[in-house]
Amino acid sequence: MVATPRHTMGDRMPRKEDGRFIRGKGRYVDDIRLPGMLHSAILRSPFAHAKINNVDASAALELEGVHAVITGADLAAQGLAWMPTLAGDTQAVLATDKVRFQGQEVAFVVADDHYIAQDALELIEVDYEPLDPIVDSRRALDEDAPVIRDDKEGQADNLIFFWDAGDREATERAFQEAEVTVRQEMFYPRSHPAPMETCGCVADYDISTGEMTVYMTSQAPHAHRTLFAIVSGLPEHQIRIISPDIGGGFGNKVPIYPGYVCAAVASLILGRPVKWMETRAENLMSTSFARDYRMTGEIAATRDGRILGVRSKILADHGAFNAHAQPGEQYPTGFFPIFTSCYDVPAAYAEATGVYSNKAPGGIAYRCSFRVTEAIYLMERMMDVLADELEMDPAELRRKNFVKKEQMPYVSVMGWEYDGGDYHAALDEALRIAGYEQLLEEQRRAREEGRIMGIGVSTFTEIVGAGPGKKCHIAGIEMFDSAELRLHPTGKAILKLGVKSQGQGHETTFAQIVAGELGIPAENVEVREGDTDNTPFGLGTYASRSTPVCGAATAIVARKVREKAKKIAAHMLEAAEGDLEWTGERFQVKGSPDRGVNMEEISFAAYTNVPEGEEAGLEGVTYYDPPEMTYPFGAYICVVEIDKGTGQIEVKRFIAVDDCGVRINPMVVEGQIHGGLASGIGIALMEVMDFDEEGNHLNSSFMDYLTLTSMEAPKYELGETVTPSTHHPLGARGVAESPTVGSPAAVVNAVVDALSPYGVRHVDMPLSPNRIWSLLRENGVGA
Amino acid sequence: MHIQVNVNGEMREADVEPRLLLVHFIRDYLGLTGTHWGCDTSNCGACTVHLDGEPVKSCTILAVRADGHEVTTIEGIWSGTGLTPVQEGFHEEHGLQCGFCTPGMIMTATALLERNPDPTEEEIRAAISGNLCRCTGYENIIRAVRWAADHRTAREEVSA
Amino acid sequence: MQVPARFEYEVATSVEGAISLLQRYGSETRLLAGGHSLIPMMKLRLASPEVLVDIHRLDKDLRYIRDDGGTLRIGALARHKDVLESELVKEHYTLLTDAETMIADPLVRNMGTVGGALANGDPAEDLPAAFVALGAEVVARGPDGERTIAVEDLYTGPYETVLEPVDIITELRCSRQPAGSAYFKVERRAGDYASAAIGVALNLADGKIEDVRIGMCGVGSTTLRARETEELLRGQRPGAELYGRAGERAAEESNPLEDARGTAPYKRDLVRVLVGRALEKAVERAEVV
């Protein structure tokens, strides 16, 4: 007989959830079919900015198989035409007065199937009066700029916010006194998470019970239920959000979108389940984008490369409605203030201006924690600009300025308290894997041969795992997370979580945490998520917060359960609690290893033989509010070669050393890093949302919104260092987003390094062949 | 139009509109929801099935075009008990995360190994270049296909 | 997912049957072969034919690749993958193999047909440029019988051909077997249409280039042939300096438009670079033979 595998914390355990996916038995929103279910389609604006004079749906309503056409006017009559955003703004559910971006929702058709629904869209007549659009954020605050949000009382321009942080005067002094200052403007262009599964839902209102069940592509089902209750006025306890299997999220499935609201309204009106699934074009055009930051970075330093001060200025384009994903109104730039990163910077100052434009609303953190990606990109580009100015090796410059491990726990000048880190060790490991000296030699040879080769370094710290609740909230709800654990009489456990995997492997890794704490095999722990009726309230999975917050909750709830188990064990062993010790597998009487009971035996006793004064059962629930965020960090090296003739870039090597503290499942961690690197490299090379002057979307399909294929993805060379988090109960940090945060700068730095002999100091993403070709030719490189 | 399609070894019949796409016939008429879709433009490959033994994108084929032909979906490549080496490889090598592209990837990889039982890394990369994945960065998918190639050979050797 | 508008559907069981269906339904009728250009257009509702005539059952007559006494004959329903896997093609018409490895992706190549690629008239389609370099011709059949059209004469504008609505391409024919050929393409990402692509097919005589043809993809409103460049090359001894001049001439002959795949100057320069590379590779291959 083959022994049943027993996996626990730290093992490379193949994933428990794989079984259904490799058989085609995953259950995604579009797989849900309910009796009597209707389908839908959304009519969207062809214009970026236009007044709506009239919407005539009469012909569509006459089409056989059409059940309803809902317009903005219909919703307005119910007070539902507008909904709140995550940033405290309002967003049109269906346009009433104006359309404010191309792809904005105008009408919602419900029909027997989605073929008929799409046919009906062509029969709806909308009388638009086109208006001047604002497409370039640099024009948004011009005197003569049209006011996009004229629906908002007192809004006389396109300004959303002005924000600043840090010590302006001290930073100014640093710049005045510095031997060297550098400055670089850069644009982090708009991109899109584009998960393989688009957004959608099935809303099912049961008129007999008053219950609304919504199957939804949601990264945060509990938060969404609360928001749904607020938007719809339905009582929260009668709303049930079920997030079934989610085909990737990357931040895209954090916000509430108009389609969800429309489907719910349609189900209320028609008394039947209504499904709404975006097309890919709709996903790219209307759901939340990421980035779109125009930034200026400045560093003041000594001639020998000590940083004295850092300054940044941002122009943030949030689109037509401020649907920015942020952990509270105090963070209009998210965690951008982490921008001093892993460096010991004595003075820093950041300011940002947020504006409206006639583009889709957002932005969300595409595979990153609230604008960290922009912050790290700025800092890592600036480090290379400074290295170039000082004619210093970029790795050496970084090493010189790292926060030292002896300084931990370090409080940055911007006020963040880092939970440990050894940045020197991570960089050294990356340089070792890369064979940095040989690489430099190879580059010298390549240059002699007339080949264009570049080496890019990027070192960084992330900031993930929001809360703490006193600092971070979503719509006022503090960002804790939750775990509920119950052991059944035979020692098998069910763990229910407030987060929701979209591929991160929670069903495996969270089982491993319980296994590690209770000495039972991870195979015996089932993990449940994504159903608001059957899991404890939590804030969801995004910004790499599952392991830092919910992972901690899981460890703590398991320890609570173990405490009760100890009482039962003492009773079973007829010993005093104080005489028992936990071996990692079982409780035994100190000094008598033959007298012990394991968790299976204790579980049975919990239902059959509890000590007097104890309740039956073996379970617990924990709501965990982290004392601080976690700060995973890394050191990346990218090697590129550029075709002088065509401008094409080949990523020859990519070395990534990540430190996410203790790894619960190294295999899953590595998988997360691979994926994050592919996103980051894709963003650097090709992923971009572009618009023409009229605000027409130029990348609304996978033909033009280019993501990496297997042909461009390099073979990743991973390394690790392990510096446990000082406050996480397992010493773990989040990791899935570090690689997306750290890698774009490594790629751009490599390309700039390649072109530096020709005088190039910066190039904006995406590094399209055309753009590189232009740089080559402008700088006199022929082929 | 009335069509008869052999799906996973079983004759399935339906009256369909000519415009019905094969992927919707498979998902909506037959309830075989393991075949997914992820784009409008034949780029992503989430909808990959075998048509007369060849991997194809079922979002770009009319259901009526499959009339009289054989279609195999993810649900049809395994016996219902044991997994195929490709399925096992994806599990062993962590070749999937959200699972959405996985059935398409498995269908493409299965067809590759039938034609080329011992593919190089470059051949695997080329074979799956029409199947997009946003989670894995492809690395472990490539390893998964290699795993399947290695274990298929091993098994055949054992049984021979 | 976006879905097509309604249409009527007919299945042809013979070439003649297909032609008479085209005659019966009139100009809003389209032939459906692999469908991998047409169906996406229909899903996006950029194309809405009233009738589709499905010709895939003509596979028995029109899916072949064979050598007919030195003439290459490719049936219109040969799939891209058939071309890619053909040893005959790989040996004697190597630029087609080069091109096919970069056309769309393997799954699309399993469905997409040679005839469809030619009939579609997309100036960024690879095969027409490769066939122009080969000096190939299409065989078109209509109600009045069969005629042949040189591929270079097939196109009158983007998505416009000299074919009548009642014509069906049945075969691709190439009577010239070049000693060396090559196809070079720049794409933004695997599977993309070309930013620019160049096909070259040539023969060498006494160490000099003779009988050279160059097809250009994605750099004009139709597939282009670089005639002046061919003239410049003819009778010349191959070498880097010559390739450089040829590239420059071809760049002048191209007429690219700016789009998502590049600016006009970029594409023009790609022509220059790729003509040089394709010539070098084609000569190298010719010299081996």
mmCIF file of N, CA and C in Angstrom, chain C residues 112-202:
data_model
loop_
_atom_site.group_PDB
_atom_site.id
_atom_site.type_symbol
_atom_site.label_atom_id
_atom_site.label_comp_id
_atom_site.label_asym_id
_atom_site.label_seq_id
_atom_site.Cartn_x
_atom_site.Cartn_y
_atom_site.Cartn_z
ATOM 1 N N GLY C 112 -6.560 27.628 -40.045
ATOM 2 C CA GLY C 112 -6.428 28.615 -41.114
ATOM 3 C C GLY C 112 -5.913 27.977 -42.394
ATOM 4 N N THR C 113 -6.425 28.450 -43.536
ATOM 5 C CA THR C 113 -6.081 27.840 -44.819
ATOM 6 C C THR C 113 -5.237 28.785 -45.673
ATOM 7 N N VAL C 114 -4.535 28.191 -46.602
ATOM 8 C CA VAL C 114 -3.737 28.970 -47.544
ATOM 9 C C VAL C 114 -4.657 29.826 -48.425
ATOM 10 N N GLY C 115 -5.729 29.229 -48.904
ATOM 11 C CA GLY C 115 -6.654 29.983 -49.752
ATOM 12 C C GLY C 115 -7.255 31.164 -49.012
ATOM 13 N N GLY C 116 -7.606 30.936 -47.768
ATOM 14 C CA GLY C 116 -8.193 32.013 -46.970
ATOM 15 C C GLY C 116 -7.209 33.147 -46.763
ATOM 16 N N ALA C 117 -5.951 32.786 -46.493
ATOM 17 C CA ALA C 117 -4.927 33.807 -46.273
ATOM 18 C C ALA C 117 -4.739 34.666 -47.522
ATOM 19 N N LEU C 118 -4.881 34.035 -48.681
ATOM 20 C CA LEU C 118 -4.708 34.782 -49.929
ATOM 21 C C LEU C 118 -5.937 35.612 -50.271
ATOM 22 N N ALA C 119 -7.126 35.025 -50.036
ATOM 23 C CA ALA C 119 -8.358 35.703 -50.437
ATOM 24 C C ALA C 119 -8.703 36.870 -49.531
ATOM 25 N N ASN C 120 -8.216 36.827 -48.278
ATOM 26 C CA ASN C 120 -8.597 37.832 -47.299
ATOM 27 C C ASN C 120 -8.109 39.224 -47.700
ATOM 28 N N GLY C 121 -6.929 39.288 -48.298
ATOM 29 C CA GLY C 121 -6.454 40.579 -48.793
ATOM 30 C C GLY C 121 -5.926 41.514 -47.733
ATOM 31 N N ASP C 122 -5.619 40.966 -46.557
ATOM 32 C CA ASP C 122 -5.025 41.799 -45.517
ATOM 33 C C ASP C 122 -3.561 42.060 -45.893
ATOM 34 N N PRO C 123 -3.176 43.317 -46.039
ATOM 35 C CA PRO C 123 -1.795 43.610 -46.432
ATOM 36 C C PRO C 123 -0.761 43.174 -45.394
ATOM 37 N N ALA C 124 -1.221 42.859 -44.179
ATOM 38 C CA ALA C 124 -0.289 42.384 -43.158
ATOM 39 C C ALA C 124 -0.278 40.858 -43.077
ATOM 40 N N GLU C 125 -0.939 40.205 -44.001
ATOM 41 C CA GLU C 125 -0.946 38.739 -44.049
ATOM 42 C C GLU C 125 0.398 38.282 -44.633
ATOM 43 N N ASP C 126 1.001 37.262 -44.059
ATOM 44 C CA ASP C 126 2.350 36.859 -44.467
ATOM 45 C C ASP C 126 2.407 36.089 -45.776
ATOM 46 N N LEU C 127 1.497 35.124 -45.950
ATOM 47 C CA LEU C 127 1.654 34.239 -47.098
ATOM 48 C C LEU C 127 1.671 34.963 -48.445
ATOM 49 N N PRO C 128 0.827 35.968 -48.662
ATOM 50 C CA PRO C 128 0.879 36.630 -49.974
ATOM 51 C C PRO C 128 2.272 37.177 -50.293
ATOM 52 N N ALA C 129 2.940 37.759 -49.312
ATOM 53 C CA ALA C 129 4.276 38.306 -49.569
ATOM 54 C C ALA C 129 5.250 37.182 -49.897
ATOM 55 N N ALA C 130 5.121 36.067 -49.181
ATOM 56 C CA ALA C 130 5.999 34.928 -49.465
ATOM 57 C C ALA C 130 5.745 34.400 -50.872
ATOM 58 N N PHE C 131 4.467 34.350 -51.232
ATOM 59 C CA PHE C 131 4.138 33.838 -52.565
ATOM 60 C C PHE C 131 4.541 34.815 -53.667
ATOM 61 N N VAL C 132 4.485 36.098 -53.391
ATOM 62 C CA VAL C 132 4.978 37.079 -54.364
ATOM 63 C C VAL C 132 6.463 36.834 -54.616
ATOM 64 N N ALA C 133 7.192 36.575 -53.540
ATOM 65 C CA ALA C 133 8.623 36.304 -53.692
ATOM 66 C C ALA C 133 8.859 35.051 -54.528
ATOM 67 N N LEU C 134 7.957 34.104 -54.409
ATOM 68 C CA LEU C 134 8.108 32.867 -55.194
ATOM 69 C C LEU C 134 7.643 33.039 -56.638
ATOM 70 N N GLY C 135 6.926 34.124 -56.902
ATOM 71 C CA GLY C 135 6.350 34.297 -58.231
ATOM 72 C C GLY C 135 5.182 33.346 -58.463
ATOM 73 N N ALA C 136 4.461 33.072 -57.394
ATOM 74 C CA ALA C 136 3.366 32.099 -57.488
ATOM 75 C C ALA C 136 2.111 32.737 -58.057
ATOM 76 N N GLU C 137 1.201 31.878 -58.489
ATOM 77 C CA GLU C 137 -0.090 32.376 -58.963
ATOM 78 C C GLU C 137 -1.224 31.592 -58.333
ATOM 79 N N VAL C 138 -2.343 32.253 -58.210
ATOM 80 C CA VAL C 138 -3.515 31.557 -57.689
ATOM 81 C C VAL C 138 -4.358 31.081 -58.865
ATOM 82 N N VAL C 139 -4.994 29.949 -58.642
ATOM 83 C CA VAL C 139 -5.962 29.450 -59.614
ATOM 84 C C VAL C 139 -7.339 29.759 -59.048
ATOM 85 N N ALA C 140 -8.094 30.533 -59.805
ATOM 86 C CA ALA C 140 -9.441 30.893 -59.357
ATOM 87 C C ALA C 140 -10.454 30.268 -60.299
ATOM 88 N N ARG C 141 -11.512 29.714 -59.707
ATOM 89 C CA ARG C 141 -12.559 29.157 -60.553
ATOM 90 C C ARG C 141 -13.842 29.942 -60.332
ATOM 91 N N GLY C 142 -14.522 30.222 -61.438
ATOM 92 C CA GLY C 142 -15.790 30.929 -61.378
ATOM 93 C C GLY C 142 -16.785 30.247 -62.290
ATOM 94 N N PRO C 143 -17.927 30.865 -62.483
ATOM 95 C CA PRO C 143 -18.953 30.259 -63.345
ATOM 96 C C PRO C 143 -18.448 30.047 -64.774
ATOM 97 N N ASP C 144 -17.499 30.878 -65.200
ATOM 98 C CA ASP C 144 -17.021 30.776 -66.576
ATOM 99 C C ASP C 144 -15.738 29.954 -66.680
ATOM 100 N N GLY C 145 -15.407 29.247 -65.631
ATOM 101 C CA GLY C 145 -14.232 28.397 -65.719
ATOM 102 C C GLY C 145 -13.084 28.919 -64.891
ATOM 103 N N GLU C 146 -11.897 28.468 -65.237
ATOM 104 C CA GLU C 146 -10.730 28.661 -64.402
ATOM 105 C C GLU C 146 -9.792 29.699 -65.012
ATOM 106 N N ARG C 147 -9.149 30.479 -64.155
ATOM 107 C CA ARG C 147 -8.098 31.371 -64.658
ATOM 108 C C ARG C 147 -7.006 31.449 -63.601
ATOM 109 N N THR C 148 -5.844 31.908 -64.021
ATOM 110 C CA THR C 148 -4.761 32.063 -63.061
ATOM 111 C C THR C 148 -4.422 33.543 -62.951
ATOM 112 N N ILE C 149 -4.072 33.936 -61.724
ATOM 113 C CA ILE C 149 -3.723 35.329 -61.444
ATOM 114 C C ILE C 149 -2.433 35.314 -60.640
ATOM 115 N N ALA C 150 -1.453 36.068 -61.102
ATOM 116 C CA ALA C 150 -0.219 36.169 -60.308
ATOM 117 C C ALA C 150 -0.565 36.776 -58.957
ATOM 118 N N VAL C 151 0.022 36.256 -57.883
ATOM 119 C CA VAL C 151 -0.319 36.758 -56.543
ATOM 120 C C VAL C 151 -0.055 38.257 -56.460
ATOM 121 N N GLU C 152 1.007 38.702 -57.147
ATOM 122 C CA GLU C 152 1.324 40.133 -57.087
ATOM 123 C C GLU C 152 0.254 40.996 -57.757
ATOM 124 N N ASP C 153 -0.572 40.377 -58.597
ATOM 125 C CA ASP C 153 -1.650 41.133 -59.254
ATOM 126 C C ASP C 153 -3.003 40.938 -58.573
ATOM 127 N N LEU C 154 -2.990 40.210 -57.492
ATOM 128 C CA LEU C 154 -4.278 39.819 -56.885
ATOM 129 C C LEU C 154 -4.971 40.969 -56.165
ATOM 130 N N TYR C 155 -4.175 41.893 -55.616
ATOM 131 C CA TYR C 155 -4.761 42.876 -54.701
ATOM 132 C C TYR C 155 -4.883 44.262 -55.325
ATOM 133 N N THR C 156 -6.019 44.888 -55.042
ATOM 134 C CA THR C 156 -6.245 46.248 -55.533
ATOM 135 C C THR C 156 -6.277 47.258 -54.386
ATOM 136 N N GLY C 157 -6.352 46.771 -53.175
ATOM 137 C CA GLY C 157 -6.376 47.651 -51.998
ATOM 138 C C GLY C 157 -6.516 46.784 -50.768
ATOM 139 N N PRO C 158 -6.561 47.405 -49.603
ATOM 140 C CA PRO C 158 -6.703 46.604 -48.386
ATOM 141 C C PRO C 158 -8.000 45.792 -48.436
ATOM 142 N N TYR C 159 -7.901 44.515 -48.244
ATOM 143 C CA TYR C 159 -9.057 43.609 -48.261
ATOM 144 C C TYR C 159 -9.795 43.643 -49.603
ATOM 145 N N GLU C 160 -9.109 44.079 -50.644
ATOM 146 C CA GLU C 160 -9.757 44.115 -51.969
ATOM 147 C C GLU C 160 -8.903 43.336 -52.961
ATOM 148 N N THR C 161 -9.577 42.469 -53.711
ATOM 149 C CA THR C 161 -8.864 41.652 -54.702
ATOM 150 C C THR C 161 -9.550 41.789 -56.060
ATOM 151 N N VAL C 162 -8.869 41.272 -57.075
ATOM 152 C CA VAL C 162 -9.477 41.276 -58.413
ATOM 153 C C VAL C 162 -10.478 40.131 -58.585
ATOM 154 N N LEU C 163 -10.616 39.320 -57.540
ATOM 155 C CA LEU C 163 -11.558 38.199 -57.641
ATOM 156 C C LEU C 163 -12.989 38.708 -57.702
ATOM 157 N N GLU C 164 -13.817 38.004 -58.465
ATOM 158 C CA GLU C 164 -15.244 38.315 -58.497
ATOM 159 C C GLU C 164 -15.905 37.654 -57.287
ATOM 160 N N PRO C 165 -17.043 38.212 -56.869
ATOM 161 C CA PRO C 165 -17.724 37.600 -55.711
ATOM 162 C C PRO C 165 -18.081 36.130 -55.940
ATOM 163 N N VAL C 166 -18.136 35.710 -57.203
ATOM 164 C CA VAL C 166 -18.513 34.321 -57.488
ATOM 165 C C VAL C 166 -17.295 33.433 -57.718
ATOM 166 N N ASP C 167 -16.095 33.997 -57.487
ATOM 167 C CA ASP C 167 -14.883 33.207 -57.688
ATOM 168 C C ASP C 167 -14.482 32.468 -56.418
ATOM 169 N N ILE C 168 -13.836 31.350 -56.624
ATOM 170 C CA ILE C 168 -13.262 30.643 -55.492
ATOM 171 C C ILE C 168 -11.822 30.260 -55.848
ATOM 172 N N ILE C 169 -10.917 30.562 -54.949
ATOM 173 C CA ILE C 169 -9.520 30.158 -55.166
ATOM 174 C C ILE C 169 -9.433 28.664 -54.895
ATOM 175 N N THR C 170 -8.883 27.941 -55.857
ATOM 176 C CA THR C 170 -8.797 26.492 -55.675
ATOM 177 C C THR C 170 -7.379 26.027 -55.417
ATOM 178 N N GLU C 171 -6.427 26.811 -55.928
ATOM 179 C CA GLU C 171 -5.057 26.303 -55.835
ATOM 180 C C GLU C 171 -4.065 27.452 -55.872
ATOM 181 N N LEU C 172 -2.910 27.147 -55.333
ATOM 182 C CA LEU C 172 -1.782 28.035 -55.393
ATOM 183 C C LEU C 172 -0.714 27.275 -56.170
ATOM 184 N N ARG C 173 -0.161 27.927 -57.177
ATOM 185 C CA ARG C 173 0.747 27.206 -58.064
ATOM 186 C C ARG C 173 2.063 27.968 -58.171
ATOM 187 N N CYS C 174 3.146 27.263 -58.114
ATOM 188 C CA CYS C 174 4.433 27.926 -58.219
ATOM 189 C C CYS C 174 5.342 27.087 -59.102
ATOM 190 N N SER C 175 5.632 27.612 -60.284
ATOM 191 C CA SER C 175 6.410 26.815 -61.231
ATOM 192 C C SER C 175 7.906 27.040 -61.061
ATOM 193 N N ARG C 176 8.262 28.021 -60.256
ATOM 194 C CA ARG C 176 9.667 28.349 -60.101
ATOM 195 C C ARG C 176 10.152 27.789 -58.765
ATOM 196 N N GLN C 177 11.247 27.077 -58.830
ATOM 197 C CA GLN C 177 11.810 26.520 -57.602
ATOM 198 C C GLN C 177 13.121 27.249 -57.326
ATOM 199 N N PRO C 178 13.098 28.160 -56.363
ATOM 200 C CA PRO C 178 14.308 28.960 -56.145
ATOM 201 C C PRO C 178 15.398 28.128 -55.478
ATOM 202 N N ALA C 179 16.633 28.519 -55.723
ATOM 203 C CA ALA C 179 17.745 27.819 -55.081
ATOM 204 C C ALA C 179 17.837 28.201 -53.608
ATOM 205 N N GLY C 180 17.458 29.422 -53.318
ATOM 206 C CA GLY C 180 17.488 29.856 -51.926
ATOM 207 C C GLY C 180 16.366 30.851 -51.653
ATOM 208 N N SER C 181 15.818 30.778 -50.470
ATOM 209 C CA SER C 181 14.762 31.737 -50.131
ATOM 210 C C SER C 181 14.733 31.933 -48.617
ATOM 211 N N ALA C 182 14.163 33.022 -48.191
ATOM 212 C CA ALA C 182 14.067 33.291 -46.753
ATOM 213 C C ALA C 182 12.957 34.305 -46.495
ATOM 214 N N TYR C 183 12.377 34.196 -45.322
ATOM 215 C CA TYR C 183 11.322 35.125 -44.912
ATOM 216 C C TYR C 183 11.678 35.657 -43.532
ATOM 217 N N PHE C 184 11.734 36.944 -43.388
ATOM 218 C CA PHE C 184 12.044 37.591 -42.104
ATOM 219 C C PHE C 184 10.889 38.500 -41.702
ATOM 220 N N LYS C 185 10.562 38.441 -40.432
ATOM 221 C CA LYS C 185 9.401 39.187 -39.954
ATOM 222 C C LYS C 185 9.718 39.821 -38.609
ATOM 223 N N VAL C 186 9.264 41.037 -38.418
ATOM 224 C CA VAL C 186 9.321 41.658 -37.097
ATOM 225 C C VAL C 186 7.900 41.771 -36.575
ATOM 226 N N GLU C 187 7.692 41.214 -35.403
ATOM 227 C CA GLU C 187 6.375 41.288 -34.772
ATOM 228 C C GLU C 187 6.554 41.792 -33.361
ATOM 229 N N ARG C 188 5.497 42.439 -32.841
ATOM 230 C CA ARG C 188 5.611 42.998 -31.500
ATOM 231 C C ARG C 188 5.676 41.896 -30.453
ATOM 232 N N ARG C 189 5.073 40.785 -30.789
ATOM 233 C CA ARG C 189 4.982 39.662 -29.868
ATOM 234 C C ARG C 189 4.639 38.443 -30.697
ATOM 235 N N ALA C 190 4.992 37.265 -30.220
ATOM 236 C CA ALA C 190 4.683 36.043 -30.965
ATOM 237 C C ALA C 190 3.203 36.032 -31.346
ATOM 238 N N GLY C 191 2.936 35.700 -32.583
ATOM 239 C CA GLY C 191 1.553 35.572 -33.029
ATOM 240 C C GLY C 191 0.958 36.834 -33.593
ATOM 241 N N ASP C 192 1.666 37.943 -33.465
ATOM 242 C CA ASP C 192 1.135 39.211 -33.958
ATOM 243 C C ASP C 192 1.281 39.269 -35.481
ATOM 244 N N TYR C 193 0.487 40.137 -36.082
ATOM 245 C CA TYR C 193 0.719 40.456 -37.484
ATOM 246 C C TYR C 193 2.055 41.205 -37.588
ATOM 247 N N ALA C 194 2.575 41.244 -38.800
ATOM 248 C CA ALA C 194 3.896 41.828 -39.001
ATOM 249 C C ALA C 194 3.873 43.343 -38.837
ATOM 250 N N SER C 195 4.899 43.865 -38.159
ATOM 251 C CA SER C 195 5.186 45.299 -38.286
ATOM 252 C C SER C 195 5.740 45.520 -39.682
ATOM 253 N N ALA C 196 6.560 44.573 -40.094
ATOM 254 C CA ALA C 196 7.039 44.491 -41.477
ATOM 255 C C ALA C 196 7.597 43.097 -41.661
ATOM 256 N N ALA C 197 7.478 42.576 -42.877
ATOM 257 C CA ALA C 197 8.073 41.273 -43.163
ATOM 258 C C ALA C 197 8.497 41.248 -44.620
ATOM 259 N N ILE C 198 9.546 40.491 -44.860
ATOM 260 C CA ILE C 198 10.128 40.453 -46.193
ATOM 261 C C ILE C 198 10.384 39.009 -46.600
ATOM 262 N N GLY C 199 9.943 38.663 -47.806
ATOM 263 C CA GLY C 199 10.270 37.365 -48.380
ATOM 264 C C GLY C 199 11.182 37.558 -49.580
ATOM 265 N N VAL C 200 12.204 36.730 -49.647
ATOM 266 C CA VAL C 200 13.125 36.792 -50.778
ATOM 267 C C VAL C 200 13.292 35.384 -51.336
ATOM 268 N N ALA C 201 13.261 35.260 -52.675
ATOM 269 C CA ALA C 201 13.564 33.974 -53.306
ATOM 270 C C ALA C 201 14.470 34.267 -54.495
ATOM 271 N N LEU C 202 15.544 33.504 -54.607
ATOM 272 C CA LEU C 202 16.501 33.828 -55.667
ATOM 273 C C LEU C 202 17.226 32.579 -56.166
#
